[in-house]
Amino acid sequence: MADTSSRRVAEVLLEPKGLKITSFQEIQSLWAGYGHICALTAKPKDAETAGRVRKYLHAAESNNTFFLILKLISPPPGPTDEGHLRKILSYDVEQYFYEHVAPQLDDDVAVAHCLTSSWESKHEDGELRGLTATILTDLRVKFPVEGGKRSVLSPRQVESALEWLAKFHSNSWKFLPANLGEYLLPPLEEFKRRDAGEAGGSKLWLNGGYTYLATRRTEYKSLAGDTYSEWSEAFCAPFQGSDKSTAEVVADFLTPTGRPFETLIHGDVKSENLFTTELGDNVCFFDFQYVGLGLGVCDLAKLFTCSVPLDMLTDCPSLPEEMDMDRGEKALLYLYHETLLSRRPSDKEPLDYDWDTLVRHWECALVDWCRFQASWGFWGNTEWLEARVRHILKDAEWREWLQKEVSDTGRYSSI
């Protein structure tokens, strides 16, 4: 029900768990009025309940006060455009992640624990019908430092974030799906197949993130027509003998198909979506609305551009128009690569994912991320990103490698 108060939603969810709310405060409104995030504390009705909840949440609260977060989604009425559909689906994806994926992660891949949610009841008659509500542990208890909106992280926080991402990506090799049909298509395609009576995706996004080309065609069309932008020609012109543009060929390569090096990706990696310890030696991520399959380096492209200090990427006091990978960028990428492979599940066969291959994937991720920024608006380490992508696009060896990769998979179409 749209008029159900946030506190009442929390009460309905917590009562079956034997917990009573002792404090409640709304701390954030979600984008465009889609809901609220609230902080609350709750106490158990008895010692047995306290022990059960502590064990379930891996919590150590000694005074039996549990610090929790309610994320409540109650979408506003309005046009069902692609952006709206993306948001609606993304909140279902996030709830699925916390219910079914987060419990499978290793202990040192820190995420919030889900205590209860409306996953089973939101389609049934009752007070929670039509609402997406999830009650999670409050990460700020163990990770009190906010990453901050559009903030640059400290060097130690950057390294911790890279290690977390590498472990998260590697961890997902334990439970990647055999049936990709259970994953959600891009928003318009997903609703089209549901409207046609077909079984829709019920898990995570088939393509993690929200900037990939299949869901940004409107912005791409605008870029293609923008004759004043250098990136119009760079991204939208045909790719050496293909009837597809450079941006489309790169997007084809990055589209998940079940290849061995694919993982789950967070999909929206930025300082705003993480907390850290006081020392910055550990981080935890949240906001898993766009988690899905992909190449792990796609998470890194946004992190490096939006949250990493520029002097950790390059020593150049004045950035050139074009630039190859500098030693700082290489060191960070190497840290990620080493951690990723070292944490591969022991029951999986060794993965042939060498450094040179990772770098080619990284270059594709940078090109794809720059394409989105060029069509949406640049922010972050803009000069670095543009200089790197100019260099990549002019690299004949990269272009030949990309052409061979998409040709081998049947995704390349010649005129």
Tab-separated table of C-alpha atoms in Angstrom:
chain	number	residue	atom	x	y	z
A	1	MET	CA	0.000	0.000	0.000
A	2	ALA	CA	1.349	3.391	-0.970
A	3	ASP	CA	0.205	5.061	2.281
A	4	THR	CA	1.826	2.516	4.595
A	5	SER	CA	4.340	4.398	6.760
A	6	SER	CA	7.993	3.406	6.726
A	7	ARG	CA	7.905	2.580	10.427
A	8	ARG	CA	4.831	0.396	10.006
A	9	VAL	CA	6.527	-1.514	7.194
A	10	ALA	CA	9.471	-2.194	9.496
A	11	GLU	CA	7.128	-3.319	12.280
A	12	VAL	CA	5.316	-5.752	9.968
A	13	LEU	CA	8.622	-7.272	8.888
A	14	LEU	CA	10.221	-7.451	12.333
A	15	GLU	CA	7.303	-8.739	14.416
A	16	PRO	CA	7.603	-12.332	13.076
A	17	LYS	CA	11.290	-12.215	13.992
A	18	GLY	CA	10.485	-11.353	17.600
A	19	LEU	CA	11.978	-7.866	17.376
A	20	LYS	CA	10.513	-4.566	18.554
A	21	ILE	CA	11.607	-1.177	17.223
A	22	THR	CA	13.178	1.111	19.834
A	23	SER	CA	14.207	3.999	17.559
A	24	PHE	CA	13.439	4.952	13.977
A	25	GLN	CA	14.705	7.734	11.715
A	26	GLU	CA	14.459	8.430	7.995
A	27	ILE	CA	17.969	9.256	6.791
A	28	GLN	CA	17.657	9.498	3.021
A	29	SER	CA	15.118	9.835	0.224
A	30	LEU	CA	15.807	7.759	-2.860
A	31	TRP	CA	16.248	9.206	-6.331
A	32	ALA	CA	13.115	10.813	-7.839
A	33	GLY	CA	10.902	9.882	-4.915
A	34	TYR	CA	11.165	6.114	-5.309
A	35	GLY	CA	11.333	5.467	-1.580
A	36	HIS	CA	13.301	5.973	1.600
A	37	ILE	CA	16.189	4.631	3.616
A	38	CYS	CA	15.666	4.563	7.371
A	39	ALA	CA	17.935	3.744	10.303
A	40	LEU	CA	16.427	1.879	13.231
A	41	THR	CA	17.297	-0.026	16.339
A	42	ALA	CA	15.396	-3.053	17.554
A	43	LYS	CA	15.434	-5.292	20.619
A	44	PRO	CA	14.418	-8.960	20.865
A	45	LYS	CA	11.532	-10.152	22.988
A	46	ASP	CA	13.715	-12.655	24.875
A	47	ALA	CA	17.210	-14.118	25.154
A	48	GLU	CA	16.458	-16.998	22.790
A	49	THR	CA	15.398	-14.590	20.055
A	50	ALA	CA	18.490	-12.469	20.693
A	51	GLY	CA	20.789	-15.444	20.243
A	52	ARG	CA	19.023	-16.562	17.092
A	53	VAL	CA	19.204	-13.105	15.505
A	54	ARG	CA	22.850	-12.624	16.482
A	55	LYS	CA	23.773	-15.933	14.896
A	56	TYR	CA	21.788	-15.209	11.737
A	57	LEU	CA	23.320	-11.757	11.307
A	58	HIS	CA	26.833	-12.741	12.417
A	59	ALA	CA	26.406	-9.917	14.923
A	60	ALA	CA	28.178	-9.352	18.218
A	61	GLU	CA	25.837	-6.882	19.912
A	62	SER	CA	26.197	-7.604	23.612
A	63	ASN	CA	23.341	-5.429	24.861
A	64	ASN	CA	20.850	-7.055	22.483
A	65	THR	CA	20.248	-3.852	20.533
A	66	PHE	CA	20.423	-4.449	16.801
A	67	PHE	CA	21.318	-1.597	14.453
A	68	LEU	CA	19.419	-1.989	11.213
A	69	ILE	CA	18.582	-0.265	7.930
A	70	LEU	CA	15.235	-0.333	6.134
A	71	LYS	CA	15.298	0.235	2.374
A	72	LEU	CA	11.720	0.852	1.282
A	73	ILE	CA	10.705	1.201	-2.357
A	74	SER	CA	7.309	2.672	-3.203
A	75	PRO	CA	7.533	3.943	-6.801
A	76	PRO	CA	5.731	7.151	-7.720
A	77	PRO	CA	3.095	7.113	-10.461
A	78	GLY	CA	4.397	8.360	-13.759
A	79	PRO	CA	5.446	7.490	-17.297
A	80	THR	CA	6.855	4.022	-17.864
A	81	ASP	CA	9.895	5.159	-19.827
A	82	GLU	CA	13.152	3.213	-19.936
A	83	GLY	CA	14.591	5.030	-16.923
A	84	HIS	CA	11.541	4.196	-14.804
A	85	LEU	CA	11.539	0.555	-15.889
A	86	ARG	CA	15.253	0.308	-15.140
A	87	LYS	CA	14.702	1.584	-11.610
A	88	ILE	CA	11.744	-0.708	-10.915
A	89	LEU	CA	13.654	-3.780	-12.041
A	90	SER	CA	16.834	-2.684	-10.271
A	91	TYR	CA	15.213	-2.706	-6.839
A	92	ASP	CA	13.969	-6.266	-7.394
A	93	VAL	CA	17.478	-7.243	-8.468
A	94	GLU	CA	18.951	-5.710	-5.334
A	95	GLN	CA	16.511	-7.535	-3.092
A	96	TYR	CA	17.304	-10.830	-4.845
A	97	PHE	CA	21.003	-10.158	-4.314
A	98	TYR	CA	20.659	-9.652	-0.567
A	99	GLU	CA	18.317	-12.625	-0.161
A	100	HIS	CA	20.119	-15.182	-2.313
A	101	VAL	CA	23.627	-14.084	-3.322
A	102	ALA	CA	25.069	-12.187	-0.355
A	103	PRO	CA	24.824	-15.225	1.993
A	104	GLN	CA	27.135	-17.154	-0.373
A	105	LEU	CA	29.962	-14.618	-0.227
A	106	ASP	CA	33.089	-15.208	1.842
A	107	ASP	CA	33.264	-13.496	5.224
A	108	ASP	CA	35.925	-11.036	4.071
A	109	VAL	CA	33.739	-9.810	1.206
A	110	ALA	CA	31.827	-7.459	3.458
A	111	VAL	CA	28.217	-6.657	2.577
A	112	ALA	CA	25.120	-6.019	4.640
A	113	HIS	CA	23.233	-9.064	5.926
A	114	CYS	CA	19.539	-9.288	5.133
A	115	LEU	CA	17.449	-9.968	8.243
A	116	THR	CA	14.077	-10.008	6.501
A	117	SER	CA	12.338	-8.621	3.434
A	118	SER	CA	9.090	-8.438	1.505
A	119	TRP	CA	10.448	-10.869	-1.116
A	120	GLU	CA	7.735	-13.454	-0.445
A	121	SER	CA	4.873	-11.132	0.527
A	122	LYS	CA	4.975	-8.171	-1.855
A	123	HIS	CA	2.758	-9.941	-4.384
A	124	GLU	CA	0.265	-11.156	-1.769
A	125	ASP	CA	-2.669	-9.304	-0.240
A	126	GLY	CA	-1.656	-7.451	2.885
A	127	GLU	CA	0.072	-4.332	4.112
A	128	LEU	CA	3.227	-5.002	2.100
A	129	ARG	CA	1.558	-5.612	-1.247
A	130	GLY	CA	3.300	-3.645	-3.990
A	131	LEU	CA	6.177	-2.618	-1.734
A	132	THR	CA	9.802	-3.685	-1.979
A	133	ALA	CA	11.154	-3.550	1.557
A	134	THR	CA	14.425	-4.960	2.863
A	135	ILE	CA	15.844	-4.808	6.386
A	136	LEU	CA	19.623	-5.042	6.503
A	137	THR	CA	22.380	-4.744	9.065
A	138	ASP	CA	23.701	-1.200	9.439
A	139	LEU	CA	27.167	-1.291	7.888
A	140	ARG	CA	28.209	1.843	9.750
A	141	VAL	CA	28.667	-0.114	12.971
A	142	LYS	CA	31.821	-1.772	11.611
A	143	PHE	CA	32.576	0.628	8.760
A	144	PRO	CA	31.971	4.127	10.161
A	145	VAL	CA	33.616	6.214	7.423
A	146	GLU	CA	31.511	7.182	4.412
A	147	GLY	CA	33.176	7.182	1.009
A	148	GLY	CA	31.312	10.380	0.171
A	149	LYS	CA	29.458	11.652	-2.872
A	150	ARG	CA	31.790	12.159	-5.831
A	151	SER	CA	34.722	12.100	-3.432
A	152	VAL	CA	38.288	11.012	-4.060
A	153	LEU	CA	39.358	8.106	-1.867
A	154	SER	CA	42.626	7.925	0.038
A	155	PRO	CA	45.352	5.643	-1.375
A	156	ARG	CA	44.665	3.010	1.293
A	157	GLN	CA	40.929	3.141	0.640
A	158	VAL	CA	41.576	2.725	-3.089
A	159	GLU	CA	43.655	-0.395	-2.510
A	160	SER	CA	41.030	-1.803	-0.132
A	161	ALA	CA	38.286	-1.127	-2.668
A	162	LEU	CA	40.272	-2.899	-5.389
A	163	GLU	CA	40.870	-5.878	-3.132
A	164	TRP	CA	37.168	-6.033	-2.232
A	165	LEU	CA	36.153	-5.935	-5.896
A	166	ALA	CA	38.671	-8.609	-6.868
A	167	LYS	CA	37.457	-10.895	-4.068
A	168	PHE	CA	33.806	-10.237	-4.925
A	169	HIS	CA	34.371	-10.960	-8.608
A	170	SER	CA	36.387	-14.091	-7.870
A	171	ASN	CA	33.874	-15.262	-5.257
A	172	SER	CA	31.104	-15.206	-7.832
A	173	TRP	CA	32.773	-17.982	-9.810
A	174	LYS	CA	31.365	-20.318	-7.145
A	175	PHE	CA	27.759	-19.771	-8.188
A	176	LEU	CA	27.525	-18.337	-11.694
A	177	PRO	CA	24.410	-19.598	-13.482
A	178	ALA	CA	24.247	-22.312	-16.103
A	179	ASN	CA	20.987	-20.876	-17.436
A	180	LEU	CA	21.414	-17.274	-18.560
A	181	GLY	CA	17.706	-17.132	-19.400
A	182	GLU	CA	16.935	-16.625	-15.697
A	183	TYR	CA	18.736	-13.284	-15.760
A	184	LEU	CA	17.111	-9.964	-16.633
A	185	LEU	CA	17.468	-8.461	-20.103
A	186	PRO	CA	17.878	-4.702	-20.669
A	187	PRO	CA	14.760	-2.955	-19.283
A	188	LEU	CA	12.770	-2.461	-22.488
A	189	GLU	CA	13.546	-5.986	-23.705
A	190	GLU	CA	12.712	-7.466	-20.306
A	191	PHE	CA	9.265	-5.859	-20.182
A	192	LYS	CA	8.640	-6.777	-23.818
A	193	ARG	CA	9.151	-10.478	-23.150
A	194	ARG	CA	7.008	-10.296	-20.021
A	195	ASP	CA	4.225	-8.555	-21.944
A	196	ALA	CA	4.445	-11.349	-24.517
A	197	GLY	CA	3.663	-13.878	-21.787
A	198	GLU	CA	7.170	-15.299	-21.615
A	199	ALA	CA	8.908	-16.065	-18.346
A	200	GLY	CA	10.891	-13.002	-17.369
A	201	GLY	CA	14.211	-12.838	-15.605
A	202	SER	CA	13.948	-13.459	-11.886
A	203	LYS	CA	17.489	-13.058	-10.611
A	204	LEU	CA	20.193	-10.513	-11.457
A	205	TRP	CA	20.917	-8.498	-14.588
A	206	LEU	CA	22.237	-10.456	-17.549
A	207	ASN	CA	24.460	-7.448	-18.187
A	208	GLY	CA	25.531	-5.782	-14.964
A	209	GLY	CA	25.668	-2.002	-14.743
A	210	TYR	CA	23.424	0.695	-16.148
A	211	THR	CA	25.659	2.330	-18.767
A	212	TYR	CA	26.070	-0.450	-21.336
A	213	LEU	CA	25.042	0.445	-24.874
A	214	ALA	CA	21.917	-1.721	-25.140
A	215	THR	CA	20.250	0.366	-22.450
A	216	ARG	CA	21.681	3.720	-23.597
A	217	ARG	CA	20.579	3.854	-27.229
A	218	THR	CA	18.855	7.233	-26.851
A	219	GLU	CA	22.022	8.852	-25.545
A	220	TYR	CA	24.092	7.097	-28.220
A	221	LYS	CA	21.822	8.444	-30.954
A	222	SER	CA	22.293	11.966	-29.613
A	223	LEU	CA	26.072	11.502	-29.563
A	224	ALA	CA	26.053	10.210	-33.138
A	225	GLY	CA	24.336	13.405	-34.239
A	226	ASP	CA	26.588	15.734	-32.259
A	227	THR	CA	28.994	16.982	-34.914
A	228	TYR	CA	30.733	19.246	-32.395
A	229	SER	CA	31.973	16.347	-30.266
A	230	GLU	CA	35.199	14.573	-31.184
A	231	TRP	CA	33.661	11.434	-29.714
A	232	SER	CA	30.831	11.329	-32.237
A	233	GLU	CA	33.193	10.214	-34.992
A	234	ALA	CA	35.437	8.231	-32.647
A	235	PHE	CA	32.652	6.043	-31.261
A	236	CYS	CA	29.863	6.157	-33.850
A	237	ALA	CA	31.735	5.728	-37.154
A	238	PRO	CA	31.949	2.182	-38.650
A	239	PHE	CA	34.634	-0.027	-37.171
A	240	GLN	CA	37.124	-1.054	-39.901
A	241	GLY	CA	34.989	-2.805	-42.489
A	242	SER	CA	32.037	-3.520	-40.226
A	243	ASP	CA	28.473	-2.282	-40.508
A	244	LYS	CA	28.709	-1.624	-36.765
A	245	SER	CA	30.346	1.324	-35.080
A	246	THR	CA	33.354	1.141	-32.785
A	247	ALA	CA	31.071	1.606	-29.780
A	248	GLU	CA	28.796	-1.205	-30.956
A	249	VAL	CA	31.662	-3.621	-31.570
A	250	VAL	CA	33.131	-2.905	-28.134
A	251	ALA	CA	29.684	-3.362	-26.580
A	252	ASP	CA	29.285	-6.671	-28.409
A	253	PHE	CA	32.550	-7.909	-26.957
A	254	LEU	CA	31.628	-6.849	-23.428
A	255	THR	CA	28.142	-8.396	-23.551
A	256	PRO	CA	28.124	-11.482	-21.263
A	257	THR	CA	27.741	-14.880	-22.906
A	258	GLY	CA	29.048	-17.225	-20.218
A	259	ARG	CA	32.770	-16.979	-20.993
A	260	PRO	CA	35.136	-18.324	-18.295
A	261	PHE	CA	36.527	-14.911	-17.331
A	262	GLU	CA	33.101	-13.357	-16.742
A	263	THR	CA	31.987	-12.739	-13.157
A	264	LEU	CA	29.314	-10.927	-11.280
A	265	ILE	CA	30.020	-7.206	-11.216
A	266	HIS	CA	28.725	-4.614	-8.765
A	267	GLY	CA	27.594	-2.348	-11.575
A	268	ASP	CA	27.785	1.050	-9.841
A	269	VAL	CA	31.203	1.342	-8.220
A	270	LYS	CA	31.889	4.767	-6.736
A	271	SER	CA	32.928	6.298	-3.435
A	272	GLU	CA	29.308	7.124	-2.621
A	273	ASN	CA	28.478	3.407	-2.499
A	274	LEU	CA	31.008	2.272	0.080
A	275	PHE	CA	31.951	2.605	3.723
A	276	THR	CA	35.401	2.026	5.180
A	277	THR	CA	37.036	1.411	8.523
A	278	GLU	CA	38.743	4.320	10.289
A	279	LEU	CA	42.115	3.227	8.911
A	280	GLY	CA	40.753	2.571	5.434
A	281	ASP	CA	42.179	-0.950	5.523
A	282	ASN	CA	38.790	-2.555	4.863
A	283	VAL	CA	35.774	-1.472	2.853
A	284	CYS	CA	32.272	-2.692	2.225
A	285	PHE	CA	30.094	-1.873	-0.757
A	286	PHE	CA	26.339	-1.421	-0.894
A	287	ASP	CA	23.702	-0.374	-3.463
A	288	PHE	CA	23.504	-3.571	-5.512
A	289	GLN	CA	20.738	-2.437	-7.865
A	290	TYR	CA	22.822	-3.080	-10.967
A	291	VAL	CA	24.640	-6.258	-10.018
A	292	GLY	CA	24.853	-8.768	-12.841
A	293	LEU	CA	27.191	-10.560	-15.196
A	294	GLY	CA	30.099	-8.845	-16.877
A	295	LEU	CA	33.833	-8.321	-16.985
A	296	GLY	CA	35.251	-7.255	-13.647
A	297	VAL	CA	37.301	-4.493	-15.234
A	298	CYS	CA	34.052	-2.675	-16.071
A	299	ASP	CA	33.677	-2.008	-12.339
A	300	LEU	CA	37.216	-0.654	-12.280
A	301	ALA	CA	36.659	1.786	-15.156
A	302	LYS	CA	34.169	3.826	-13.161
A	303	LEU	CA	36.165	3.556	-9.925
A	304	PHE	CA	39.379	4.807	-11.544
A	305	THR	CA	37.622	7.689	-13.273
A	306	CYS	CA	35.393	8.855	-10.441
A	307	SER	CA	37.048	7.963	-7.127
A	308	VAL	CA	40.801	7.357	-7.529
A	309	PRO	CA	43.212	10.294	-7.023
A	310	LEU	CA	44.749	11.279	-10.345
A	311	ASP	CA	48.282	11.012	-8.962
A	312	MET	CA	47.662	7.311	-8.285
A	313	LEU	CA	47.050	6.801	-12.018
A	314	THR	CA	49.809	8.875	-13.596
A	315	ASP	CA	52.961	10.810	-12.738
A	316	CYS	CA	52.390	13.300	-15.554
A	317	PRO	CA	52.075	16.842	-14.151
A	318	SER	CA	50.316	17.868	-17.358
A	319	LEU	CA	48.325	15.234	-19.196
A	320	PRO	CA	48.984	14.803	-22.931
A	321	GLU	CA	46.202	14.468	-25.485
A	322	GLU	CA	46.949	10.746	-25.782
A	323	MET	CA	48.608	8.486	-23.243
A	324	ASP	CA	49.467	4.849	-22.699
A	325	MET	CA	49.066	3.151	-19.337
A	326	ASP	CA	51.271	4.854	-16.750
A	327	ARG	CA	52.933	3.023	-13.872
A	328	GLY	CA	50.362	4.055	-11.248
A	329	GLU	CA	47.449	2.737	-13.274
A	330	LYS	CA	49.440	-0.423	-14.007
A	331	ALA	CA	50.204	-1.009	-10.322
A	332	LEU	CA	46.530	-0.744	-9.359
A	333	LEU	CA	45.445	-3.017	-12.184
A	334	TYR	CA	48.153	-5.501	-11.214
A	335	LEU	CA	46.921	-5.540	-7.605
A	336	TYR	CA	43.430	-6.329	-8.854
A	337	HIS	CA	44.648	-9.067	-11.219
A	338	GLU	CA	46.774	-10.795	-8.596
A	339	THR	CA	43.996	-10.748	-5.999
A	340	LEU	CA	41.395	-11.946	-8.502
A	341	LEU	CA	43.372	-15.034	-9.490
A	342	SER	CA	44.604	-15.806	-5.973
A	343	ARG	CA	41.016	-15.972	-4.711
A	344	ARG	CA	39.649	-18.252	-7.420
A	345	PRO	CA	37.591	-21.008	-5.698
A	346	SER	CA	39.722	-24.092	-5.035
A	347	ASP	CA	37.186	-26.443	-6.596
A	348	LYS	CA	37.397	-24.612	-9.931
A	349	GLU	CA	39.946	-25.353	-12.621
A	350	PRO	CA	42.771	-22.810	-12.923
A	351	LEU	CA	41.755	-19.922	-15.146
A	352	ASP	CA	43.952	-18.900	-18.063
A	353	TYR	CA	43.460	-15.168	-17.604
A	354	ASP	CA	46.883	-13.691	-18.246
A	355	TRP	CA	47.946	-10.092	-17.818
A	356	ASP	CA	47.891	-9.218	-21.517
A	357	THR	CA	44.320	-10.470	-21.880
A	358	LEU	CA	43.197	-8.547	-18.814
A	359	VAL	CA	44.739	-5.370	-20.226
A	360	ARG	CA	42.830	-5.787	-23.508
A	361	HIS	CA	39.616	-6.228	-21.540
A	362	TRP	CA	40.512	-3.164	-19.470
A	363	GLU	CA	40.996	-1.110	-22.617
A	364	CYS	CA	37.562	-2.142	-23.879
A	365	ALA	CA	36.042	-1.205	-20.529
A	366	LEU	CA	37.639	2.257	-20.688
A	367	VAL	CA	36.359	2.815	-24.226
A	368	ASP	CA	32.844	1.754	-23.246
A	369	TRP	CA	32.827	3.932	-20.124
A	370	CYS	CA	34.114	6.928	-22.082
A	371	ARG	CA	31.339	6.377	-24.648
A	372	PHE	CA	28.760	6.648	-21.871
A	373	GLN	CA	30.345	9.748	-20.373
A	374	ALA	CA	30.609	11.393	-23.796
A	375	SER	CA	26.870	10.888	-24.310
A	376	TRP	CA	25.780	11.690	-20.753
A	377	GLY	CA	28.305	14.146	-19.349
A	378	PHE	CA	31.897	13.881	-18.153
A	379	TRP	CA	32.952	13.918	-14.497
A	380	GLY	CA	35.914	12.720	-12.501
A	381	ASN	CA	39.366	12.185	-14.025
A	382	THR	CA	38.058	13.336	-17.393
A	383	GLU	CA	41.342	14.366	-19.013
A	384	TRP	CA	42.983	11.089	-18.003
A	385	LEU	CA	40.084	9.006	-19.349
A	386	GLU	CA	39.937	10.870	-22.649
A	387	ALA	CA	43.707	10.692	-23.132
A	388	ARG	CA	43.737	6.970	-22.430
A	389	VAL	CA	40.846	6.279	-24.815
A	390	ARG	CA	42.347	8.365	-27.638
A	391	HIS	CA	45.481	6.241	-27.326
A	392	ILE	CA	43.516	2.977	-27.269
A	393	LEU	CA	41.375	3.842	-30.290
A	394	LYS	CA	44.495	4.636	-32.350
A	395	ASP	CA	46.267	1.435	-31.307
A	396	ALA	CA	46.286	-0.789	-34.402
A	397	GLU	CA	47.106	-3.887	-32.343
A	398	TRP	CA	44.076	-3.295	-30.077
A	399	ARG	CA	41.810	-2.829	-33.088
A	400	GLU	CA	43.091	-6.019	-34.713
A	401	TRP	CA	42.661	-7.923	-31.442
A	402	LEU	CA	39.089	-6.639	-31.033
A	403	GLN	CA	38.194	-7.493	-34.624
A	404	LYS	CA	39.481	-11.032	-34.151
A	405	GLU	CA	37.648	-11.466	-30.833
A	406	VAL	CA	34.251	-10.475	-32.187
A	407	SER	CA	34.845	-12.390	-35.434
A	408	ASP	CA	35.637	-15.572	-33.520
A	409	THR	CA	32.357	-15.294	-31.609
A	410	GLY	CA	30.270	-14.549	-34.685
A	411	ARG	CA	29.431	-11.029	-33.509
A	412	TYR	CA	31.285	-9.233	-36.298
A	413	SER	CA	29.411	-8.294	-39.446
A	414	SER	CA	31.262	-7.138	-42.536
A	415	ILE	CA	29.787	-4.916	-45.191
